[in-house]
Amino acid sequence: MKIVFVGPTVPDAATLVGDALAVRPPATQGDILRAVYDGATVIGLIDGNFEYVAPVWHKEILFALSLGVTVLGAASMGALRAAECAAFGMVGIGEIFRQYMADETADDSDVALLHAPEELGYTALTVPLVNLRATLRHLTEQNRLTATDAAEIADVAADLFYKERTWNAILGHAGLSAHIDAAMLRAEYVDQKRIDALELFEALRRMPAERHAPPQDWTFNTTSLWATMLSQLPLTDEKSDA
């Protein structure tokens, strides 16, 4: 069974993947572990919740890998965790993962955004910094935005808390909107997170739905903290898949 955790990055994921993948909502702590116990052979991590809930724990990713489950990450929380767990065999996909690995992107909040709930289609309410930077690169490469203006916009956006990173806040800061074509920025918006997520979908489709041999170069350590988590975490989840 192939499972992918995704939400606001690709709100229409269920329609796009059809029966090829089991789509579950953004992951929180314990969801990767539940997927393993549910029989997952391949897991794709794109979106994950945080702040008000515990995020996906690195240890549960390592547990999945130790059992021969292929775990891929891209676009959002998945790209971040893939960069952090690459040494243990987690597979990163896409440009944002590459940026984390190259230290071109470092902050967790660079992929974060404020969005509406699932019931309202995960509508984006703010602009993820990784997407803004991709948009600025595209416009400078097309000679439609100067490098100086692009750098100024990027700096302003980076200084904003991710929940406040709207187009109006970015362009209204320090009078940027007076000499920047805001309509052009919106029209030429590059959704790098979605691009990377779609690449992960394709990678998942191509992979065989089977577990492989456990890693030979490292051993999963069952720590006391891990044992405590197992004892406290219900492995029969009442939530339905999204």
Coordinates of C-alpha atoms in Angstrom, one line a residue, residues 2-234:
K2 CA 1.3 3.5 -0.9
I3 CA 0.3 6.3 1.3
V4 CA 0.8 10.1 0.9
F5 CA 0.3 12.8 3.5
V6 CA -0.9 15.9 1.7
G7 CA -3.2 18.9 2.2
P8 CA -2.8 22.6 1.3
T9 CA 0.2 22.0 -1.0
V10 CA -2.1 20.0 -3.4
P11 CA -5.7 20.4 -2.3
D12 CA -7.0 18.3 -5.2
A13 CA -4.6 15.4 -4.5
A14 CA -7.3 12.8 -4.2
T15 CA -8.7 13.7 -7.7
L16 CA -5.2 13.7 -9.2
V17 CA -3.9 10.4 -7.8
G18 CA -7.2 8.4 -8.1
D19 CA -6.7 4.9 -6.8
A20 CA -3.0 4.8 -7.2
L21 CA -2.2 6.3 -3.8
A22 CA -4.0 6.4 -0.5
V23 CA -4.3 10.1 0.4
R24 CA -4.2 11.1 4.1
P25 CA -4.4 14.6 5.7
P26 CA -1.2 16.5 6.7
A27 CA 0.8 14.3 9.1
T28 CA 1.2 14.9 12.8
Q29 CA 3.3 12.9 15.3
G30 CA 2.4 9.3 15.1
D31 CA 0.8 9.3 11.7
I32 CA 3.9 7.8 10.0
L33 CA 3.9 5.1 12.6
R34 CA 0.2 4.4 12.1
A35 CA 0.8 4.1 8.3
V36 CA 3.6 1.5 9.0
Y37 CA 1.2 -0.5 11.2
D38 CA -1.5 -0.2 8.6
G39 CA 0.8 -2.0 6.1
A40 CA 2.3 0.8 4.1
T41 CA 5.1 -0.2 1.8
V42 CA 5.8 3.3 0.5
I43 CA 5.1 6.6 2.3
G44 CA 5.1 10.0 0.8
L45 CA 5.3 13.0 3.1
I46 CA 4.4 16.4 1.7
D47 CA 2.4 18.3 4.3
G48 CA 2.5 18.2 8.1
N49 CA 0.8 20.0 10.9
F50 CA 2.7 21.8 13.7
E51 CA 2.4 24.6 16.2
Y52 CA -0.7 23.4 18.0
V53 CA 0.0 19.7 17.6
A54 CA 3.3 17.7 17.7
P55 CA 4.8 17.5 14.3
V56 CA 6.0 14.3 12.6
W57 CA 8.8 12.8 14.7
H58 CA 12.1 11.9 13.0
K59 CA 12.2 8.7 15.1
E60 CA 9.0 7.4 13.4
I61 CA 10.5 8.0 10.0
L62 CA 13.6 6.1 11.1
F63 CA 11.3 3.3 12.4
A64 CA 9.6 3.0 9.0
L65 CA 13.0 3.0 7.2
S66 CA 14.3 0.3 9.5
L67 CA 11.5 -2.0 8.4
G68 CA 12.2 -1.5 4.7
V69 CA 9.5 1.0 4.1
T70 CA 10.4 3.5 1.4
V71 CA 9.8 7.1 2.7
L72 CA 9.9 10.1 0.4
G73 CA 9.5 13.7 1.2
A74 CA 9.0 16.9 -0.8
A75 CA 7.6 20.4 -1.0
S76 CA 6.8 21.3 2.6
M77 CA 7.3 19.4 5.9
G78 CA 8.3 16.5 3.6
A79 CA 11.2 18.4 2.1
L80 CA 12.4 19.5 5.5
R81 CA 12.3 16.0 7.1
A82 CA 13.9 14.4 4.0
A83 CA 16.9 16.7 4.3
E84 CA 17.1 15.9 8.0
C85 CA 16.8 12.1 7.5
A86 CA 18.6 11.8 4.1
A87 CA 21.6 10.1 5.8
F88 CA 19.3 7.3 7.0
G89 CA 17.7 6.6 3.6
M90 CA 14.7 9.0 3.3
V91 CA 14.4 10.1 -0.3
G92 CA 14.0 13.8 -1.0
I93 CA 12.3 15.0 -4.2
G94 CA 12.2 18.4 -5.9
E95 CA 13.8 21.8 -5.8
I96 CA 12.8 22.7 -2.2
F97 CA 14.5 19.6 -0.9
R98 CA 17.6 20.5 -2.9
Q99 CA 17.6 24.0 -1.3
Y100 CA 17.4 22.6 2.2
M101 CA 20.3 20.2 1.4
A102 CA 22.4 23.0 0.0
D103 CA 21.6 25.3 2.9
E104 CA 20.0 27.8 0.5
T105 CA 16.9 27.4 2.6
A106 CA 17.3 26.8 6.3
D107 CA 14.3 28.0 8.3
D108 CA 11.3 25.7 8.9
S109 CA 9.0 28.6 8.3
D110 CA 10.2 29.1 4.7
V111 CA 7.7 26.4 3.6
A112 CA 5.0 27.4 6.1
L113 CA 1.7 29.1 5.2
L114 CA -1.6 30.0 6.8
H115 CA -4.5 28.3 5.1
A116 CA -8.2 27.5 5.5
P117 CA -9.3 24.1 6.9
E118 CA -9.8 21.0 4.8
E119 CA -13.6 21.7 4.7
L120 CA -12.8 24.9 2.8
G121 CA -10.4 23.4 0.4
Y122 CA -7.2 24.4 2.2
T123 CA -7.3 27.8 0.6
A124 CA -4.0 29.6 1.0
L125 CA -4.1 32.8 3.0
T126 CA -0.5 33.6 3.0
V127 CA 2.5 33.2 0.6
P128 CA 5.1 30.6 1.4
L129 CA 8.6 32.1 1.2
V130 CA 9.9 29.3 -1.1
N131 CA 7.2 30.1 -3.6
L132 CA 7.9 33.8 -3.5
R133 CA 11.6 33.2 -4.1
A134 CA 10.8 30.9 -7.0
T135 CA 8.5 33.6 -8.5
L136 CA 11.2 36.3 -8.1
R137 CA 13.8 34.0 -9.8
H138 CA 11.4 33.4 -12.7
L139 CA 10.8 37.1 -13.2
T140 CA 14.4 38.1 -13.0
E141 CA 15.4 35.4 -15.5
Q142 CA 12.8 36.8 -17.8
N143 CA 14.2 40.4 -17.3
R144 CA 10.8 41.5 -16.0
L145 CA 12.1 42.4 -12.5
T146 CA 15.5 43.8 -11.6
A147 CA 17.8 41.9 -9.3
T148 CA 17.7 44.8 -6.8
D149 CA 13.9 44.8 -6.6
A150 CA 13.8 41.1 -6.3
A151 CA 16.3 41.1 -3.4
E152 CA 14.3 43.9 -1.7
I153 CA 11.0 42.0 -2.0
A154 CA 12.7 38.8 -0.7
D155 CA 14.2 40.5 2.3
V156 CA 11.0 42.1 3.2
A157 CA 9.1 38.8 3.0
A158 CA 11.7 37.0 5.0
D159 CA 11.4 39.5 7.8
L160 CA 7.6 38.8 8.1
F161 CA 6.1 36.1 10.3
Y162 CA 4.8 33.4 8.1
K163 CA 1.2 34.1 9.2
E164 CA 1.6 37.7 8.1
R165 CA 3.3 37.0 4.8
T166 CA 0.5 38.2 2.4
W167 CA 1.0 40.0 -0.9
N168 CA -0.4 43.2 0.6
A169 CA 1.9 43.0 3.6
I170 CA 4.9 42.3 1.5
L171 CA 4.3 45.0 -1.2
G172 CA 2.9 47.5 1.3
H173 CA 6.1 47.4 3.3
A174 CA 8.4 50.4 2.8
G175 CA 6.3 51.5 -0.2
L176 CA 7.3 48.7 -2.4
S177 CA 3.9 48.7 -4.1
A178 CA 4.7 52.2 -5.5
H179 CA 7.2 50.9 -8.0
I180 CA 6.6 47.1 -8.2
D181 CA 3.9 45.7 -10.5
A182 CA 1.9 43.7 -7.9
A183 CA -0.4 42.3 -10.6
M184 CA 2.6 40.9 -12.4
L185 CA 3.8 39.1 -9.3
R186 CA 0.4 37.5 -8.7
A187 CA 0.0 36.6 -12.4
E188 CA 3.4 35.0 -12.7
Y189 CA 3.3 33.2 -9.3
V190 CA 5.4 30.0 -9.3
D191 CA 3.9 27.4 -6.9
Q192 CA 7.2 25.5 -6.4
K193 CA 5.6 23.5 -3.5
R194 CA 3.0 22.1 -5.8
I195 CA 5.5 21.4 -8.6
D196 CA 7.6 19.4 -6.2
A197 CA 4.6 17.6 -4.8
L198 CA 3.5 16.5 -8.2
E199 CA 7.0 15.2 -8.8
L200 CA 6.7 13.1 -5.7
F201 CA 3.3 11.7 -6.9
E202 CA 5.0 10.5 -10.0
A203 CA 7.9 8.9 -8.1
L204 CA 5.4 7.1 -5.8
R205 CA 3.5 5.8 -8.8
R206 CA 6.7 4.3 -10.3
M207 CA 7.7 2.5 -7.2
P208 CA 6.8 -1.1 -6.5
A209 CA 4.3 -1.5 -3.7
E210 CA 6.6 -3.7 -1.6
R211 CA 9.0 -3.3 1.2
H212 CA 12.7 -3.8 0.6
A213 CA 15.5 -5.2 2.7
P214 CA 16.2 -3.3 6.0
P215 CA 19.2 -1.0 6.0
Q216 CA 22.5 -2.7 6.8
D217 CA 24.6 0.4 7.8
W218 CA 22.6 1.5 10.8
T219 CA 20.3 0.0 13.5
F220 CA 17.1 1.4 14.9
N221 CA 17.5 2.0 18.6
T222 CA 14.4 1.4 20.8
T223 CA 15.0 4.2 23.3
S224 CA 12.9 4.7 26.5
L225 CA 11.3 7.7 24.9
W226 CA 10.3 5.6 21.9
A227 CA 8.8 3.0 24.1
T228 CA 6.8 5.6 26.0
M229 CA 5.4 6.9 22.7
L230 CA 4.4 3.5 21.6
S231 CA 2.6 2.9 24.9
Q232 CA 0.7 6.2 24.7
L233 CA -0.2 6.3 21.0
P234 CA -3.4 4.5 19.8

